[in-house]
Amino acid sequence: MSTDSPEAGPPVVTPMRVVIALCLLAPFVAMLWVGSYAKVDPTFIGIPFFYWYQMLWVLISTALTMVAYKLWQRDQRARREGASK
């Protein structure tokens, strides 16, 4: 029986991965909290708040998903380079 412990790899939870998780979680929280946007006013070019708020989150979600993807790529690249050393 060997007493040698296996080498510890890089940590699984890193600050970058926390930011990625927050980018992906924010749209869900915003859309699930219906009471915050279930109203008519303020209207934007005649569109009630309820609708334009949700459409705005479509754009915000797209941007946050792109940011999360780019951060994930950077994280994976750094892990591959760290493992090869």
GROMACS .gro file of C-alpha atoms in nm:
model
   85
    1MET     CA    1   0.000   0.000   0.000
    2SER     CA    2   0.146   0.329  -0.110
    3THR     CA    3   0.137   0.630   0.123
    4ASP     CA    4   0.208   0.874  -0.159
    5SER     CA    5  -0.088   1.102  -0.225
    6PRO     CA    6  -0.172   1.179  -0.586
    7GLU     CA    7  -0.072   1.518  -0.718
    8ALA     CA    8  -0.336   1.779  -0.663
    9GLY     CA    9  -0.457   1.943  -0.982
   10PRO     CA   10  -0.556   2.305  -1.022
   11PRO     CA   11  -0.857   2.410  -0.815
   12VAL     CA   12  -1.194   2.341  -0.969
   13VAL     CA   13  -1.358   2.659  -0.836
   14THR     CA   14  -1.161   2.960  -0.951
   15PRO     CA   15  -1.256   3.329  -0.954
   16MET     CA   16  -1.295   3.313  -1.333
   17ARG     CA   17  -1.538   3.022  -1.303
   18VAL     CA   18  -1.738   3.214  -1.043
   19VAL     CA   19  -1.769   3.506  -1.287
   20ILE     CA   20  -1.878   3.262  -1.560
   21ALA     CA   21  -2.145   3.118  -1.331
   22LEU     CA   22  -2.271   3.466  -1.241
   23CYS     CA   23  -2.291   3.562  -1.610
   24LEU     CA   24  -2.503   3.256  -1.679
   25LEU     CA   25  -2.716   3.285  -1.364
   26ALA     CA   26  -2.807   3.655  -1.388
   27PRO     CA   27  -3.063   3.620  -1.672
   28PHE     CA   28  -3.243   3.338  -1.490
   29VAL     CA   29  -3.271   3.538  -1.170
   30ALA     CA   30  -3.390   3.847  -1.359
   31MET     CA   31  -3.660   3.656  -1.546
   32LEU     CA   32  -3.777   3.444  -1.253
   33TRP     CA   33  -3.833   3.750  -1.034
   34VAL     CA   34  -4.154   3.843  -1.217
   35GLY     CA   35  -4.277   4.080  -0.948
   36SER     CA   36  -3.996   4.320  -1.032
   37TYR     CA   37  -4.119   4.378  -1.387
   38ALA     CA   38  -4.489   4.286  -1.388
   39LYS     CA   39  -4.612   4.638  -1.458
   40VAL     CA   40  -4.714   4.859  -1.748
   41ASP     CA   41  -4.524   5.181  -1.674
   42PRO     CA   42  -4.280   5.308  -1.789
   43THR     CA   43  -4.367   5.249  -2.150
   44PHE     CA   44  -4.103   5.270  -2.422
   45ILE     CA   45  -4.227   5.383  -2.766
   46GLY     CA   46  -4.571   5.261  -2.664
   47ILE     CA   47  -4.455   4.917  -2.546
   48PRO     CA   48  -4.541   4.830  -2.184
   49PHE     CA   49  -4.250   4.777  -1.944
   50PHE     CA   50  -4.336   4.408  -1.903
   51TYR     CA   51  -4.254   4.338  -2.268
   52TRP     CA   52  -3.959   4.566  -2.337
   53TYR     CA   53  -3.786   4.459  -2.015
   54GLN     CA   54  -3.797   4.096  -2.130
   55MET     CA   55  -3.674   4.186  -2.478
   56LEU     CA   56  -3.389   4.386  -2.326
   57TRP     CA   57  -3.289   4.077  -2.129
   58VAL     CA   58  -3.267   3.880  -2.454
   59LEU     CA   59  -2.988   4.116  -2.563
   60ILE     CA   60  -2.826   4.123  -2.219
   61SER     CA   61  -2.838   3.742  -2.199
   62THR     CA   62  -2.672   3.714  -2.537
   63ALA     CA   63  -2.390   3.945  -2.428
   64LEU     CA   64  -2.344   3.767  -2.094
   65THR     CA   65  -2.337   3.427  -2.264
   66MET     CA   66  -2.069   3.550  -2.506
   67VAL     CA   67  -1.863   3.683  -2.215
   68ALA     CA   68  -1.900   3.352  -2.029
   69TYR     CA   69  -1.795   3.157  -2.339
   70LYS     CA   70  -1.486   3.370  -2.396
   71LEU     CA   71  -1.389   3.342  -2.028
   72TRP     CA   72  -1.439   2.965  -2.045
   73GLN     CA   73  -1.212   2.943  -2.348
   74ARG     CA   74  -0.946   3.148  -2.168
   75ASP     CA   75  -0.978   2.928  -1.858
   76GLN     CA   76  -0.943   2.607  -2.058
   77ARG     CA   77  -0.644   2.743  -2.248
   78ALA     CA   78  -0.474   2.841  -1.920
   79ARG     CA   79  -0.541   2.495  -1.775
   80ARG     CA   80  -0.394   2.322  -2.081
   81GLU     CA   81  -0.083   2.542  -2.067
   82GLY     CA   82  -0.052   2.487  -1.692
   83ALA     CA   83  -0.083   2.109  -1.730
   84SER     CA   84   0.185   2.092  -2.000
   85LYS     CA   85   0.448   2.257  -1.779
   0.00000   0.00000   0.00000
